Amino acid sequence: MARIETPRPIRGTQDIFGDEQRRFARVLEAFDHVRKLYAFQRVDLPVFEDTQVFARSIGETTDVVSKEMYTFEDRGGDSLTLRPEFTAGVCRAYLTNGWQQHAPLKLVTSGAVFRYERPQKGRYRQFHQIDAEVIGAAEPAADVELLAFADQLLHELGIADGVTLQLNTLGDAETRDAWRNALVAHFEKHRGELSEDSLVRLDKNPMRILDSKDPRDRPIADAAPDIDAHLTSEAGDFFEKVTKGLDAAGVKWTRNGRLVRGLDYYRHTAFEFVTDRLGAQGTVLAGGRYDGLIESLGGPATPGVGWAAGVERLAMLLEQAPEPEIVAVVVPAGDSAMEATTKLLATLRRAGVPTDMAFRGNLKRRLAKADAQNAHIAIIVGEAEIEKQEYTVKILRSGGQQAVPAGRFAAVQSSVRQAAWERDKAASVSTVLVNALGIGEDE
Ligand code: ATP
Ligand code: MG
């Protein structure tokens, strides 16, 4: 028979397992926890959309649309694109579902996104983003809230040290036009020294030259005029409200007048959380205000602001994640103990105790494995034990052991489950809060 070749994984994709998986999951858990603290609702959206959703809103001249999208024709002849980011899809959903009635709407989502890029550390073709958006709020308080949310998430993950919030304003339409003219005048003087990519940008979107990573462009981009001289008083006022809000919320930031965003739809606030701990892929979270986007999708003028972060990049910054916690391991001493073991396993798991049992191996090997799993206790179920209706519980860390009557395992049930359940109930948080504030519930 011919040898069967195993299909290869797709370049730029990852199989996330073990310690990597645990760090990945921690990012998503922290994100879900913090979004609840900020009263954001979760939405789940399709992985693919009509190509127009991205082409129109992100901008035809951006890297994402011009080089990085996974676009294909389906069997019905429609042009579909695997989402390269979330914002455009969230705005499409806002319009096609009539969510205007709920505006302003605070939404989060997360999942896989796809970009045809050159794979390297921290840069993949399928990667994952967490994403937060506020649609229908023109107030600077929305920008402040999103930035405080991002900042608290980084603190929650323990990675805020060494990550800096860089902030800029791209102004309103009038500001942008004036700044754009000043930029074009500056870049025109250096036409001969710019990279080929930037020459194209000069015609189509000169602001993006500021963002260029090409070393030929850097000195010219760094010497380009700042937006500040062109800010209208409205745009300046808006930016001041955002920075004052951040100060009041205790969110540290620095101004980066060179910061522009890769996508065309941004206005006013633009920001990136940047670290030097990830080499060239140093931006972990980025976003801004996109007041023109919904119109570009055929909707009414609607303000929006949001951010996205790469889950892989955040996960790379985390300390090694602890192994999953196994509390108990049940050890059957021989086949005749299987029935009692299965029953005990079911009792413990239904009571909310993380419990494992190896499928094979003698007593010694099973105990060694329980040790390696970092379990707290091993419960040995032998024939003699079944006879006496009591099991031997071994405390693995100390090595001490004692006999426990079988009936006690069943009794444990309700109290453990209650404790596990209460931990994440908002009701118990309010009780603690009310007590801490010293206010009576019935006043
Ligand atoms: P970069 O300049 O690194 O290409 P970007 O400006 O294209 O980033 P955004 O579109 O703002 O990135 O996406 C938000 C976040 O998603 C980034 O800050 C980064 O953390 C992450 N990200 C972007 N592209 C990739 C990728 N190819 N692989 C992994 N993470 C990515
Ligand atoms: Mg990119």
PDB file of C-alpha atoms in Angstrom, residues 55-310:
ATOM      1  CA  ALA A  55     -13.134  46.754   1.539  1.00  0.00           C
ATOM      2  CA  ARG A  56     -15.371  49.804   1.997  1.00  0.00           C
ATOM      3  CA  SER A  57     -14.803  50.513   5.648  1.00  0.00           C
ATOM      4  CA  ILE A  58     -11.154  49.698   6.259  1.00  0.00           C
ATOM      5  CA  GLY A  59     -10.051  51.424   3.059  1.00  0.00           C
ATOM      6  CA  GLU A  60      -8.808  50.023  -0.247  1.00  0.00           C
ATOM      7  CA  THR A  61      -5.313  51.463   0.160  1.00  0.00           C
ATOM      8  CA  THR A  62      -4.583  49.985   3.583  1.00  0.00           C
ATOM      9  CA  ASP A  63      -2.208  47.033   3.957  1.00  0.00           C
ATOM     10  CA  VAL A  64      -5.044  44.942   5.346  1.00  0.00           C
ATOM     11  CA  VAL A  65      -7.332  45.375   2.340  1.00  0.00           C
ATOM     12  CA  SER A  66      -4.717  45.653  -0.393  1.00  0.00           C
ATOM     13  CA  LYS A  67      -2.457  42.765   0.645  1.00  0.00           C
ATOM     14  CA  GLU A  68      -3.635  40.807   3.668  1.00  0.00           C
ATOM     15  CA  MET A  69      -7.231  39.661   3.194  1.00  0.00           C
ATOM     16  CA  TYR A  70      -8.316  36.067   2.653  1.00  0.00           C
ATOM     17  CA  THR A  71     -10.893  36.679  -0.048  1.00  0.00           C
ATOM     18  CA  PHE A  72     -12.534  33.927  -2.073  1.00  0.00           C
ATOM     19  CA  GLU A  73     -15.549  33.242  -4.194  1.00  0.00           C
ATOM     20  CA  ASP A  74     -17.971  30.738  -2.683  1.00  0.00           C
ATOM     21  CA  ARG A  75     -19.872  28.127  -4.702  1.00  0.00           C
ATOM     22  CA  GLY A  76     -22.682  30.587  -5.284  1.00  0.00           C
ATOM     23  CA  GLY A  77     -20.272  33.097  -6.841  1.00  0.00           C
ATOM     24  CA  ASP A  78     -20.321  35.590  -3.945  1.00  0.00           C
ATOM     25  CA  SER A  79     -17.093  37.256  -2.842  1.00  0.00           C
ATOM     26  CA  LEU A  80     -16.499  36.472   0.828  1.00  0.00           C
ATOM     27  CA  THR A  81     -13.638  37.474   3.138  1.00  0.00           C
ATOM     28  CA  LEU A  82     -12.443  35.870   6.363  1.00  0.00           C
ATOM     29  CA  ARG A  83     -12.586  38.691   8.909  1.00  0.00           C
ATOM     30  CA  PRO A  84      -9.194  40.441   9.240  1.00  0.00           C
ATOM     31  CA  GLU A  85     -10.495  42.425  12.261  1.00  0.00           C
ATOM     32  CA  PHE A  86     -13.740  42.887  14.186  1.00  0.00           C
ATOM     33  CA  THR A  87     -14.785  46.534  13.953  1.00  0.00           C
ATOM     34  CA  ALA A  88     -16.206  46.435  10.432  1.00  0.00           C
ATOM     35  CA  GLY A  89     -18.273  43.314  11.204  1.00  0.00           C
ATOM     36  CA  VAL A  90     -19.585  44.810  14.454  1.00  0.00           C
ATOM     37  CA  CYS A  91     -20.705  47.912  12.508  1.00  0.00           C
ATOM     38  CA  ARG A  92     -22.294  45.781   9.787  1.00  0.00           C
ATOM     39  CA  ALA A  93     -24.230  43.879  12.496  1.00  0.00           C
ATOM     40  CA  TYR A  94     -25.238  47.165  14.148  1.00  0.00           C
ATOM     41  CA  LEU A  95     -26.805  48.313  10.883  1.00  0.00           C
ATOM     42  CA  THR A  96     -28.353  45.072   9.613  1.00  0.00           C
ATOM     43  CA  ASN A  97     -29.913  44.187  12.998  1.00  0.00           C
ATOM     44  CA  GLY A  98     -31.250  47.667  13.700  1.00  0.00           C
ATOM     45  CA  TRP A  99     -29.262  47.981  16.919  1.00  0.00           C
ATOM     46  CA  GLN A 100     -29.516  51.783  16.592  1.00  0.00           C
ATOM     47  CA  GLN A 101     -32.454  51.486  18.988  1.00  0.00           C
ATOM     48  CA  HIS A 102     -30.011  50.396  21.741  1.00  0.00           C
ATOM     49  CA  ALA A 103     -27.396  53.106  21.110  1.00  0.00           C
ATOM     50  CA  PRO A 104     -25.065  53.908  22.671  1.00  0.00           C
ATOM     51  CA  LEU A 105     -24.054  50.273  22.669  1.00  0.00           C
ATOM     52  CA  LYS A 106     -21.030  48.877  24.526  1.00  0.00           C
ATOM     53  CA  LEU A 107     -19.930  45.612  22.954  1.00  0.00           C
ATOM     54  CA  VAL A 108     -17.104  43.119  23.169  1.00  0.00           C
ATOM     55  CA  THR A 109     -16.240  40.144  21.049  1.00  0.00           C
ATOM     56  CA  SER A 110     -13.273  37.835  20.530  1.00  0.00           C
ATOM     57  CA  GLY A 111     -12.091  35.056  18.280  1.00  0.00           C
ATOM     58  CA  ALA A 112      -9.960  34.156  15.278  1.00  0.00           C
ATOM     59  CA  VAL A 113      -9.032  36.742  12.640  1.00  0.00           C
ATOM     60  CA  PHE A 114      -7.114  36.139   9.422  1.00  0.00           C
ATOM     61  CA  ARG A 115      -4.439  38.123   7.609  1.00  0.00           C
ATOM     62  CA  TYR A 116      -2.077  37.002   4.882  1.00  0.00           C
ATOM     63  CA  GLU A 117       1.179  38.203   6.462  1.00  0.00           C
ATOM     64  CA  ARG A 118       4.734  36.914   6.689  1.00  0.00           C
ATOM     65  CA  PRO A 119       4.612  34.624   9.740  1.00  0.00           C
ATOM     66  CA  GLN A 120       7.123  35.289  12.516  1.00  0.00           C
ATOM     67  CA  LYS A 121       7.144  35.423  16.308  1.00  0.00           C
ATOM     68  CA  GLY A 122       3.981  37.254  17.398  1.00  0.00           C
ATOM     69  CA  ARG A 123       2.706  37.490  13.811  1.00  0.00           C
ATOM     70  CA  TYR A 124       0.462  34.794  12.357  1.00  0.00           C
ATOM     71  CA  ARG A 125      -2.004  34.297   9.520  1.00  0.00           C
ATOM     72  CA  GLN A 126      -4.713  33.058  11.831  1.00  0.00           C
ATOM     73  CA  PHE A 127      -4.476  34.874  15.142  1.00  0.00           C
ATOM     74  CA  HIS A 128      -6.940  35.869  17.822  1.00  0.00           C
ATOM     75  CA  GLN A 129      -8.209  39.209  18.990  1.00  0.00           C
ATOM     76  CA  ILE A 130     -10.213  40.508  21.885  1.00  0.00           C
ATOM     77  CA  ASP A 131     -12.189  43.547  20.846  1.00  0.00           C
ATOM     78  CA  ALA A 132     -14.220  46.277  22.569  1.00  0.00           C
ATOM     79  CA  GLU A 133     -16.396  48.891  20.868  1.00  0.00           C
ATOM     80  CA  VAL A 134     -18.720  51.725  21.875  1.00  0.00           C
ATOM     81  CA  ILE A 135     -21.106  52.611  19.043  1.00  0.00           C
ATOM     82  CA  GLY A 136     -23.292  55.677  19.007  1.00  0.00           C
ATOM     83  CA  ALA A 137     -21.425  57.785  21.582  1.00  0.00           C
ATOM     84  CA  ALA A 138     -19.653  60.944  20.421  1.00  0.00           C
ATOM     85  CA  GLU A 139     -18.669  61.846  23.989  1.00  0.00           C
ATOM     86  CA  PRO A 140     -14.994  61.744  25.039  1.00  0.00           C
ATOM     87  CA  ALA A 141     -16.152  59.835  28.142  1.00  0.00           C
ATOM     88  CA  ALA A 142     -16.579  56.797  25.855  1.00  0.00           C
ATOM     89  CA  ASP A 143     -12.905  57.018  24.815  1.00  0.00           C
ATOM     90  CA  VAL A 144     -11.899  57.343  28.472  1.00  0.00           C
ATOM     91  CA  GLU A 145     -13.986  54.344  29.488  1.00  0.00           C
ATOM     92  CA  LEU A 146     -12.501  52.132  26.765  1.00  0.00           C
ATOM     93  CA  LEU A 147      -8.964  53.130  27.700  1.00  0.00           C
ATOM     94  CA  ALA A 148      -9.597  52.547  31.400  1.00  0.00           C
ATOM     95  CA  PHE A 149     -11.023  49.118  30.482  1.00  0.00           C
ATOM     96  CA  ALA A 150      -7.883  48.260  28.485  1.00  0.00           C
ATOM     97  CA  ASP A 151      -5.612  49.540  31.242  1.00  0.00           C
ATOM     98  CA  GLN A 152      -7.449  47.560  33.926  1.00  0.00           C
ATOM     99  CA  LEU A 153      -7.243  44.422  31.787  1.00  0.00           C
ATOM    100  CA  LEU A 154      -3.451  44.752  31.549  1.00  0.00           C
ATOM    101  CA  HIS A 155      -3.251  45.259  35.314  1.00  0.00           C
ATOM    102  CA  GLU A 156      -5.544  42.291  35.923  1.00  0.00           C
ATOM    103  CA  LEU A 157      -3.203  40.163  33.797  1.00  0.00           C
ATOM    104  CA  GLY A 158      -0.177  41.480  35.718  1.00  0.00           C
ATOM    105  CA  ILE A 159       1.506  42.804  32.564  1.00  0.00           C
ATOM    106  CA  ALA A 160       0.903  46.546  32.903  1.00  0.00           C
ATOM    107  CA  ASP A 161       4.529  47.205  33.901  1.00  0.00           C
ATOM    108  CA  GLY A 162       6.574  47.777  30.785  1.00  0.00           C
ATOM    109  CA  VAL A 163       3.520  48.452  28.624  1.00  0.00           C
ATOM    110  CA  THR A 164       2.974  52.122  27.745  1.00  0.00           C
ATOM    111  CA  LEU A 165      -0.199  53.767  26.513  1.00  0.00           C
ATOM    112  CA  GLN A 166       0.729  56.035  23.620  1.00  0.00           C
ATOM    113  CA  LEU A 167      -1.961  58.507  22.739  1.00  0.00           C
ATOM    114  CA  ASN A 168      -2.550  60.864  19.852  1.00  0.00           C
ATOM    115  CA  THR A 169      -5.329  62.830  18.256  1.00  0.00           C
ATOM    116  CA  LEU A 170      -6.029  62.719  14.539  1.00  0.00           C
ATOM    117  CA  GLY A 171      -8.444  65.638  14.902  1.00  0.00           C
ATOM    118  CA  ASP A 172     -11.731  66.193  13.132  1.00  0.00           C
ATOM    119  CA  ALA A 173     -12.246  66.408   9.357  1.00  0.00           C
ATOM    120  CA  GLU A 174     -11.122  70.056   9.149  1.00  0.00           C
ATOM    121  CA  THR A 175      -8.007  69.365  11.220  1.00  0.00           C
ATOM    122  CA  ARG A 176      -7.158  66.328   9.154  1.00  0.00           C
ATOM    123  CA  ASP A 177      -7.448  68.229   5.876  1.00  0.00           C
ATOM    124  CA  ALA A 178      -5.143  71.005   7.091  1.00  0.00           C
ATOM    125  CA  TRP A 179      -2.638  68.541   8.558  1.00  0.00           C
ATOM    126  CA  ARG A 180      -2.792  66.405   5.435  1.00  0.00           C
ATOM    127  CA  ASN A 181      -1.822  69.416   3.272  1.00  0.00           C
ATOM    128  CA  ALA A 182       1.103  70.191   5.572  1.00  0.00           C
ATOM    129  CA  LEU A 183       2.222  66.557   5.444  1.00  0.00           C
ATOM    130  CA  VAL A 184       1.986  66.403   1.654  1.00  0.00           C
ATOM    131  CA  ALA A 185       4.074  69.593   1.363  1.00  0.00           C
ATOM    132  CA  HIS A 186       6.705  68.076   3.673  1.00  0.00           C
ATOM    133  CA  PHE A 187       6.830  64.670   1.970  1.00  0.00           C
ATOM    134  CA  GLU A 188       6.871  66.219  -1.515  1.00  0.00           C
ATOM    135  CA  LYS A 189      10.197  67.858  -0.587  1.00  0.00           C
ATOM    136  CA  HIS A 190      11.602  64.379   0.129  1.00  0.00           C
ATOM    137  CA  ARG A 191      10.003  62.488  -2.767  1.00  0.00           C
ATOM    138  CA  GLY A 192      13.374  61.173  -3.942  1.00  0.00           C
ATOM    139  CA  GLU A 193      14.257  59.578  -0.591  1.00  0.00           C
ATOM    140  CA  LEU A 194      10.945  57.839   0.209  1.00  0.00           C
ATOM    141  CA  SER A 195      10.362  54.086  -0.201  1.00  0.00           C
ATOM    142  CA  GLU A 196       8.243  52.883  -3.140  1.00  0.00           C
ATOM    143  CA  ASP A 197       5.389  52.002  -0.762  1.00  0.00           C
ATOM    144  CA  SER A 198       5.420  55.490   0.678  1.00  0.00           C
ATOM    145  CA  LEU A 199       5.344  57.085  -2.764  1.00  0.00           C
ATOM    146  CA  VAL A 200       2.064  55.267  -3.333  1.00  0.00           C
ATOM    147  CA  ARG A 201       0.867  56.406   0.114  1.00  0.00           C
ATOM    148  CA  LEU A 202       1.805  59.979  -0.754  1.00  0.00           C
ATOM    149  CA  ASP A 203      -0.826  59.970  -3.488  1.00  0.00           C
ATOM    150  CA  LYS A 204      -3.483  57.993  -1.691  1.00  0.00           C
ATOM    151  CA  ASN A 205      -3.081  58.410   2.071  1.00  0.00           C
ATOM    152  CA  PRO A 206      -0.024  60.473   3.070  1.00  0.00           C
ATOM    153  CA  MET A 207      -0.735  60.155   6.805  1.00  0.00           C
ATOM    154  CA  ARG A 208       0.182  56.495   6.623  1.00  0.00           C
ATOM    155  CA  ILE A 209       3.800  57.394   5.798  1.00  0.00           C
ATOM    156  CA  LEU A 210       4.131  58.394   9.464  1.00  0.00           C
ATOM    157  CA  ASP A 211       3.425  54.755  10.318  1.00  0.00           C
ATOM    158  CA  SER A 212       6.000  53.314   7.878  1.00  0.00           C
ATOM    159  CA  LYS A 213       8.465  50.769   9.213  1.00  0.00           C
ATOM    160  CA  ASP A 214      10.850  51.234   6.247  1.00  0.00           C
ATOM    161  CA  PRO A 215      14.170  52.695   7.477  1.00  0.00           C
ATOM    162  CA  ARG A 216      14.333  54.971   4.396  1.00  0.00           C
ATOM    163  CA  ASP A 217      11.080  56.630   5.484  1.00  0.00           C
ATOM    164  CA  ARG A 218      11.790  56.906   9.187  1.00  0.00           C
ATOM    165  CA  PRO A 219      13.880  60.110   9.326  1.00  0.00           C
ATOM    166  CA  ILE A 220      11.487  61.886   6.947  1.00  0.00           C
ATOM    167  CA  ALA A 221       8.447  60.713   8.910  1.00  0.00           C
ATOM    168  CA  ASP A 222      10.062  61.724  12.197  1.00  0.00           C
ATOM    169  CA  ALA A 223      10.721  65.243  10.892  1.00  0.00           C
ATOM    170  CA  ALA A 224       7.161  65.701   9.584  1.00  0.00           C
ATOM    171  CA  PRO A 225       4.981  68.485  11.014  1.00  0.00           C
ATOM    172  CA  ASP A 226       2.836  67.743  14.106  1.00  0.00           C
ATOM    173  CA  ILE A 227      -0.932  67.855  14.030  1.00  0.00           C
ATOM    174  CA  ASP A 228      -1.054  70.297  16.955  1.00  0.00           C
ATOM    175  CA  ALA A 229      -0.611  73.468  14.894  1.00  0.00           C
ATOM    176  CA  HIS A 230      -3.640  72.444  12.822  1.00  0.00           C
ATOM    177  CA  LEU A 231      -6.043  71.359  15.559  1.00  0.00           C
ATOM    178  CA  THR A 232      -9.367  73.161  15.460  1.00  0.00           C
ATOM    179  CA  SER A 233     -10.577  74.350  18.847  1.00  0.00           C
ATOM    180  CA  GLU A 234     -13.265  71.609  18.873  1.00  0.00           C
ATOM    181  CA  ALA A 235     -10.683  68.930  18.170  1.00  0.00           C
ATOM    182  CA  GLY A 236      -8.304  70.356  20.773  1.00  0.00           C
ATOM    183  CA  ASP A 237     -11.111  70.513  23.302  1.00  0.00           C
ATOM    184  CA  PHE A 238     -12.080  66.900  22.639  1.00  0.00           C
ATOM    185  CA  PHE A 239      -8.514  65.706  23.108  1.00  0.00           C
ATOM    186  CA  GLU A 240      -8.174  67.653  26.338  1.00  0.00           C
ATOM    187  CA  LYS A 241     -11.321  66.023  27.731  1.00  0.00           C
ATOM    188  CA  VAL A 242      -9.902  62.598  26.927  1.00  0.00           C
ATOM    189  CA  THR A 243      -6.528  63.284  28.576  1.00  0.00           C
ATOM    190  CA  LYS A 244      -8.160  64.869  31.655  1.00  0.00           C
ATOM    191  CA  GLY A 245     -10.483  61.869  31.933  1.00  0.00           C
ATOM    192  CA  LEU A 246      -7.530  59.484  31.797  1.00  0.00           C
ATOM    193  CA  ASP A 247      -5.759  61.432  34.517  1.00  0.00           C
ATOM    194  CA  ALA A 248      -8.885  61.339  36.687  1.00  0.00           C
ATOM    195  CA  ALA A 249      -9.229  57.582  36.140  1.00  0.00           C
ATOM    196  CA  GLY A 250      -5.584  57.063  37.048  1.00  0.00           C
ATOM    197  CA  VAL A 251      -4.604  55.755  33.606  1.00  0.00           C
ATOM    198  CA  LYS A 252      -1.005  56.616  32.674  1.00  0.00           C
ATOM    199  CA  TRP A 253      -0.373  57.754  29.102  1.00  0.00           C
ATOM    200  CA  THR A 254       2.211  59.501  26.949  1.00  0.00           C
ATOM    201  CA  ARG A 255       1.713  61.596  23.852  1.00  0.00           C
ATOM    202  CA  ASN A 256       3.026  60.207  20.584  1.00  0.00           C
ATOM    203  CA  GLY A 257       2.464  62.771  17.826  1.00  0.00           C
ATOM    204  CA  ARG A 258       3.675  60.246  15.204  1.00  0.00           C
ATOM    205  CA  LEU A 259       0.990  57.720  16.003  1.00  0.00           C
ATOM    206  CA  VAL A 260      -1.512  57.130  13.207  1.00  0.00           C
ATOM    207  CA  ARG A 261      -3.593  54.023  12.746  1.00  0.00           C
ATOM    208  CA  GLY A 262      -3.251  51.598   9.836  1.00  0.00           C
ATOM    209  CA  LEU A 263      -6.914  51.808   8.920  1.00  0.00           C
ATOM    210  CA  ASP A 264      -8.505  54.778   7.154  1.00  0.00           C
ATOM    211  CA  TYR A 265     -11.543  55.317   9.314  1.00  0.00           C
ATOM    212  CA  TYR A 266      -9.993  56.890  12.404  1.00  0.00           C
ATOM    213  CA  ARG A 267     -10.794  60.383  13.811  1.00  0.00           C
ATOM    214  CA  HIS A 268      -9.825  62.135  17.046  1.00  0.00           C
ATOM    215  CA  THR A 269      -8.412  59.655  19.549  1.00  0.00           C
ATOM    216  CA  ALA A 270      -5.825  57.114  18.365  1.00  0.00           C
ATOM    217  CA  PHE A 271      -3.843  54.932  20.739  1.00  0.00           C
ATOM    218  CA  GLU A 272      -1.577  51.946  21.134  1.00  0.00           C
ATOM    219  CA  PHE A 273      -0.377  50.033  24.161  1.00  0.00           C
ATOM    220  CA  VAL A 274       3.244  49.278  23.339  1.00  0.00           C
ATOM    221  CA  THR A 275       5.973  47.171  24.931  1.00  0.00           C
ATOM    222  CA  ASP A 276       9.613  46.536  24.113  1.00  0.00           C
ATOM    223  CA  ARG A 277       9.361  42.990  25.513  1.00  0.00           C
ATOM    224  CA  LEU A 278       8.150  41.437  22.240  1.00  0.00           C
ATOM    225  CA  GLY A 279      10.824  42.579  19.792  1.00  0.00           C
ATOM    226  CA  ALA A 280       9.454  43.935  16.525  1.00  0.00           C
ATOM    227  CA  GLN A 281       5.856  42.942  17.335  1.00  0.00           C
ATOM    228  CA  GLY A 282       5.555  45.442  20.195  1.00  0.00           C
ATOM    229  CA  THR A 283       1.964  46.681  19.841  1.00  0.00           C
ATOM    230  CA  VAL A 284      -0.305  44.602  22.066  1.00  0.00           C
ATOM    231  CA  LEU A 285      -3.503  46.640  21.942  1.00  0.00           C
ATOM    232  CA  ALA A 286      -4.577  49.387  19.575  1.00  0.00           C
ATOM    233  CA  GLY A 287      -7.573  51.430  18.572  1.00  0.00           C
ATOM    234  CA  GLY A 288      -9.260  54.772  18.333  1.00  0.00           C
ATOM    235  CA  ARG A 289     -12.315  56.687  17.246  1.00  0.00           C
ATOM    236  CA  TYR A 290     -13.882  55.843  13.897  1.00  0.00           C
ATOM    237  CA  ASP A 291     -16.601  58.377  13.337  1.00  0.00           C
ATOM    238  CA  GLY A 292     -16.733  57.821   9.554  1.00  0.00           C
ATOM    239  CA  LEU A 293     -16.980  54.039   9.416  1.00  0.00           C
ATOM    240  CA  ILE A 294     -20.710  53.416   9.693  1.00  0.00           C
ATOM    241  CA  GLU A 295     -21.412  55.917   6.923  1.00  0.00           C
ATOM    242  CA  SER A 296     -18.965  54.108   4.669  1.00  0.00           C
ATOM    243  CA  LEU A 297     -21.189  51.035   5.162  1.00  0.00           C
ATOM    244  CA  GLY A 298     -24.246  52.981   4.034  1.00  0.00           C
ATOM    245  CA  GLY A 299     -25.535  53.814   7.525  1.00  0.00           C
ATOM    246  CA  PRO A 300     -26.412  57.157   9.089  1.00  0.00           C
ATOM    247  CA  ALA A 301     -23.593  59.275  10.561  1.00  0.00           C
ATOM    248  CA  THR A 302     -22.781  57.393  13.771  1.00  0.00           C
ATOM    249  CA  PRO A 303     -19.808  57.895  16.058  1.00  0.00           C
ATOM    250  CA  GLY A 304     -17.811  54.909  17.276  1.00  0.00           C
ATOM    251  CA  VAL A 305     -14.685  54.153  19.252  1.00  0.00           C
ATOM    252  CA  GLY A 306     -12.969  50.872  20.012  1.00  0.00           C
ATOM    253  CA  TRP A 307      -9.859  48.762  20.377  1.00  0.00           C
ATOM    254  CA  ALA A 308      -8.510  45.336  19.592  1.00  0.00           C
ATOM    255  CA  ALA A 309      -5.671  43.374  21.147  1.00  0.00           C
ATOM    256  CA  GLY A 310      -3.786  40.312  19.960  1.00  0.00           C
TER     257      GLY A 310
END
